[in-house]
XYZ file of C-alpha atoms in Angstrom:
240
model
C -2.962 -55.137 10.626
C -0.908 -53.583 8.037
C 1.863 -50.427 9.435
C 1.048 -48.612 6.698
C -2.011 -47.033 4.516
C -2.066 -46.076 0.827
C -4.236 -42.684 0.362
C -5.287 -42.383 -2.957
C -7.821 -39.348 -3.598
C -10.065 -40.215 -6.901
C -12.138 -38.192 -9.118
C -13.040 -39.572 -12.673
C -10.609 -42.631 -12.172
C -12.440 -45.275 -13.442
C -9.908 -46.325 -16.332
C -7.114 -46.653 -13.391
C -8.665 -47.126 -9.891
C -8.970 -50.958 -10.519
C -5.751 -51.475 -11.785
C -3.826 -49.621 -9.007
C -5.620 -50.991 -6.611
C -4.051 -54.493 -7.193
C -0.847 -53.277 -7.938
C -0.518 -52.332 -4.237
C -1.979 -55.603 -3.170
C 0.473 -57.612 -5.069
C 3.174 -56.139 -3.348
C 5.730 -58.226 -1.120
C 4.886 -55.461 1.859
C 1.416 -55.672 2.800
C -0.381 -52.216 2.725
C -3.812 -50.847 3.183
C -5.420 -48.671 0.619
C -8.076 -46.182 1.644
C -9.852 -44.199 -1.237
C -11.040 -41.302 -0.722
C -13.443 -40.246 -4.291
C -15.238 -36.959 -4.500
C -18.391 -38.417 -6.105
C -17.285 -39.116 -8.871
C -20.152 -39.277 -11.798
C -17.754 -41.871 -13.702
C -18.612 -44.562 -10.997
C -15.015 -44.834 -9.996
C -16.472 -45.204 -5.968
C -18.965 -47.832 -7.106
C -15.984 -49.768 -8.519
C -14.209 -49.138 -5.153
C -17.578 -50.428 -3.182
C -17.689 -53.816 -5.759
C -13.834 -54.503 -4.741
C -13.855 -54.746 -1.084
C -15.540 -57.784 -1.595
C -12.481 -59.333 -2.866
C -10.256 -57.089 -0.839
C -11.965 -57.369 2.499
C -10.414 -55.705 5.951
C -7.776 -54.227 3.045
C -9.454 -51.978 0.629
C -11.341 -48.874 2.343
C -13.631 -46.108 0.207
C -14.728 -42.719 2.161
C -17.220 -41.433 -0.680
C -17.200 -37.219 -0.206
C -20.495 -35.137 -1.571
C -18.422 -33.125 -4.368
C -15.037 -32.840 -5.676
C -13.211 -30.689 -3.302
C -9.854 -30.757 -4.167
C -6.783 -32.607 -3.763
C -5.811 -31.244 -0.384
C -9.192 -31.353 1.319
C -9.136 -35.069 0.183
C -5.450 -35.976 2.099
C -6.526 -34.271 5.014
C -9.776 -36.078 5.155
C -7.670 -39.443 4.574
C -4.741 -38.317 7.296
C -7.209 -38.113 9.879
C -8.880 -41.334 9.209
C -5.833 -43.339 8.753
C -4.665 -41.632 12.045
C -7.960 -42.622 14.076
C -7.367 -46.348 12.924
C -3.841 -46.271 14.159
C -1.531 -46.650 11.036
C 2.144 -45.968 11.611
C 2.877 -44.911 8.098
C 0.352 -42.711 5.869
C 1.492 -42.697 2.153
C -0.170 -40.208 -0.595
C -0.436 -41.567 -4.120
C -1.721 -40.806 -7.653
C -4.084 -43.071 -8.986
C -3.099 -42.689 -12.650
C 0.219 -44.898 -12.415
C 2.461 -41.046 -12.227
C 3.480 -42.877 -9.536
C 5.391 -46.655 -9.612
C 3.336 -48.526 -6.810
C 6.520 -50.690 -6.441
C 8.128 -47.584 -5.258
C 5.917 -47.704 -2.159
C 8.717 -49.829 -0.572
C 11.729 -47.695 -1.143
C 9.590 -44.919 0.680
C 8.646 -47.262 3.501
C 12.368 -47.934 3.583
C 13.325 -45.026 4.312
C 10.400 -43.869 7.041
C 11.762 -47.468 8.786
C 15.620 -46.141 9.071
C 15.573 -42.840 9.864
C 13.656 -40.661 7.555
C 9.917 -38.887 9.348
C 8.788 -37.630 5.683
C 10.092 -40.148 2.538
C 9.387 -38.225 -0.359
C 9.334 -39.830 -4.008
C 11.588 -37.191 -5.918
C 11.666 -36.300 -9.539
C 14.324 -34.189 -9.360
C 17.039 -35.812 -6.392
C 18.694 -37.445 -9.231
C 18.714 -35.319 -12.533
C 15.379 -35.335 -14.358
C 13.383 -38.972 -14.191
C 9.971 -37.862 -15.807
C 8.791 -39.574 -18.932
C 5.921 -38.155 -21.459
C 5.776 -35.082 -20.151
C 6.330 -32.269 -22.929
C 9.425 -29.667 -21.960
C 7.059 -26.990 -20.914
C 5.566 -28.900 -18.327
C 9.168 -30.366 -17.157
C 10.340 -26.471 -17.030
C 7.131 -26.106 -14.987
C 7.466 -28.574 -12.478
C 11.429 -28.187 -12.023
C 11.248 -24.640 -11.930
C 8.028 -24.049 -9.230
C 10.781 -26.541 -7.057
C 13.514 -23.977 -7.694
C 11.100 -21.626 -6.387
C 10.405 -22.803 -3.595
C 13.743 -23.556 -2.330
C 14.762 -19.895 -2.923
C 11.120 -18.551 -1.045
C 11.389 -21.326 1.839
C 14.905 -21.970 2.215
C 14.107 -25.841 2.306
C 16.367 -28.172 0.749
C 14.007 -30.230 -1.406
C 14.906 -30.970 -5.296
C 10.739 -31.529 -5.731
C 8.992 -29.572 -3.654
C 6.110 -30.005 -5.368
C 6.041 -34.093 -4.940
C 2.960 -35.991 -4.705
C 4.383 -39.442 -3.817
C 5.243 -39.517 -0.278
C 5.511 -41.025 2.924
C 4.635 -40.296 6.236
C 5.227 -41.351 10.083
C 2.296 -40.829 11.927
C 3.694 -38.416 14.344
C 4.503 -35.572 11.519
C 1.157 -35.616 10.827
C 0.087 -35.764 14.696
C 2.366 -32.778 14.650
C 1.046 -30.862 12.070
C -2.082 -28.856 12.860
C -4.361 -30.275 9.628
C -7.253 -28.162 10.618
C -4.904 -25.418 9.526
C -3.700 -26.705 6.058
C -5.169 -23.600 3.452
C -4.288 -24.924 0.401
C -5.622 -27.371 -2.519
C -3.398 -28.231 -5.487
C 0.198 -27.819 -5.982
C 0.483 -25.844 -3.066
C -0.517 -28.267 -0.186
C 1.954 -30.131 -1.089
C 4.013 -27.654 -0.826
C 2.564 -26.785 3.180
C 2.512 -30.326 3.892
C 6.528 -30.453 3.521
C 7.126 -26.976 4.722
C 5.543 -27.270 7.715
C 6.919 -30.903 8.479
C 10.512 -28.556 7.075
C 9.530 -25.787 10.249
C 8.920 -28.493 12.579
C 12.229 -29.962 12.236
C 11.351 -33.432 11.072
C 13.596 -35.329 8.959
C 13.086 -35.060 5.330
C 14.781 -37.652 3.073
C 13.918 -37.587 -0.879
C 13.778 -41.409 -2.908
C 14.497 -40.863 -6.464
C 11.408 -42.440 -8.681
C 10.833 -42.187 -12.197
C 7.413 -40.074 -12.696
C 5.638 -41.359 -15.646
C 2.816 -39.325 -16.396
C -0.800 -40.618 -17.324
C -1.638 -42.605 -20.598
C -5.383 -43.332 -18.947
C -8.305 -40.356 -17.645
C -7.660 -37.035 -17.370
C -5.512 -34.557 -15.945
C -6.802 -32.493 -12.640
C -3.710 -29.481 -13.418
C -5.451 -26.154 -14.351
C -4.281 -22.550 -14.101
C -6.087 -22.122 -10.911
C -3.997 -24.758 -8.914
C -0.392 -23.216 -10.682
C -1.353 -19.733 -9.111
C -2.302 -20.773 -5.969
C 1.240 -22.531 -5.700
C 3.426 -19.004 -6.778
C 1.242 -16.948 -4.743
C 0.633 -20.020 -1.241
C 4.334 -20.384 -0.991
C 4.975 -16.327 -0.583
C 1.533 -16.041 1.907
C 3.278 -19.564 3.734
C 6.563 -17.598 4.311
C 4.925 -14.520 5.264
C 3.250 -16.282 7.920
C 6.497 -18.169 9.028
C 7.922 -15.010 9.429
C 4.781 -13.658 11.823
C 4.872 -17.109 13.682
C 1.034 -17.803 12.107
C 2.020 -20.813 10.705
């Protein structure tokens, strides 16, 4: 059995779910991939289904009855890879944002000392291609953000590439997790911050989509400013 388990959440990925799938597999490190699709109407699970033929005892689909958002989707795949015993839980885009190959450096990292191996934007300068300016300023600037709200010391706090020992998320209460977009990934690495686990950030270079279509909308940039004030506020009233 493979230590570790790629979570990749899908909805309308069938221009990239194929392709990413067999990136991971033709990796030196063998890792599992569970996907976890919110019904897609583009057939992206049925494409899933077709390729654990090929990928059998490797490739894993958990089919969900409507798209539910991103962080309903990891906590649904944390608590399945945790039931089947993985040692190391990994979130991932399946648009190619995020370097498969990089899945090593984070594993790396969980296997000499790290509890949380997070693929950073922003550890070493600014590695983020095809994004326009406004969206770097975004991105760089909901990090600052956070820092100053939180007080952790993360360049990207806003990461979706990451890596995780099973026992942060043991740790973590996921029934509790309130938030969707932006902001749960934001929780996810404040409340592995509260709980005192090691946090280590891998510099990647983000490339952003050339294939599908973006899941970023207004909604998901508000819940971020306003979720990291509501997560401090509880810190402060220990109702984290």
């Amino acid at each position: 059995m493979a230590k570790g388990i790629v979570i990749i959440p899908t909805y309308n990925e069938i221009e990239n779910i194929e392709a990413i799938i067999k990136a991971v597999f033709a990796l030196p490190t063998v890792f599992h991939v569970l996907i976890v699709d919110d019904n897609s109407p583009d057939g992206t699970a049925q494409k899933v289904s077709a390729l654990q033929a090929e990928f059998n005892d490797q490739l894993f689909l958990e089919v969900r009855t409507k798209k539910a958002g991103l962080g309903t989707a990891y906590v649904h795949g944390f608590k399945w890879a945790l039931s089947k015993g993985y040692d190391y839980i990994f979130e991932m885009d399946a648009d190619f944002s995020h370097n498969p190959n990089d899945l090593e450096k984070l594993l790396f990292a969980c296997e000499n000392g790290a509890d949380v191996a997070i693929g950073s934007r922003y550890s070493n300068g600014v590695n983020v291609v095809n994004w326009p300016l406004s969206r770097v300023l975004l991105s760089y600037f909901a990090s600052v953000y956070v820092r100053m709200i939180t007080g952790m010391k993360i360049a990207d706090a806003t990461a979706g590439f990451k890596c995780y020992k099973r026992i942060v998320l043991e740790k973590i209460n996921l029934d509790r997790i309130k938030f969707v977009g932006y902001a749960f990934q934001i929780e996810m690495k404040y409340r592995a911050f509260i709980n005192q686990f090691i946090i280590e950030e891998v510099p990647i270079i983000f490339t952003d989509r050339t294939k599908g279509q973006s899941k970023m909308s207004s909604g998901i940039i508000r819940e971020a400013v306003v979720g990291v004030i509501m997560l401090r506020i509880r810190k402060i009233f220990n109702r984290l």
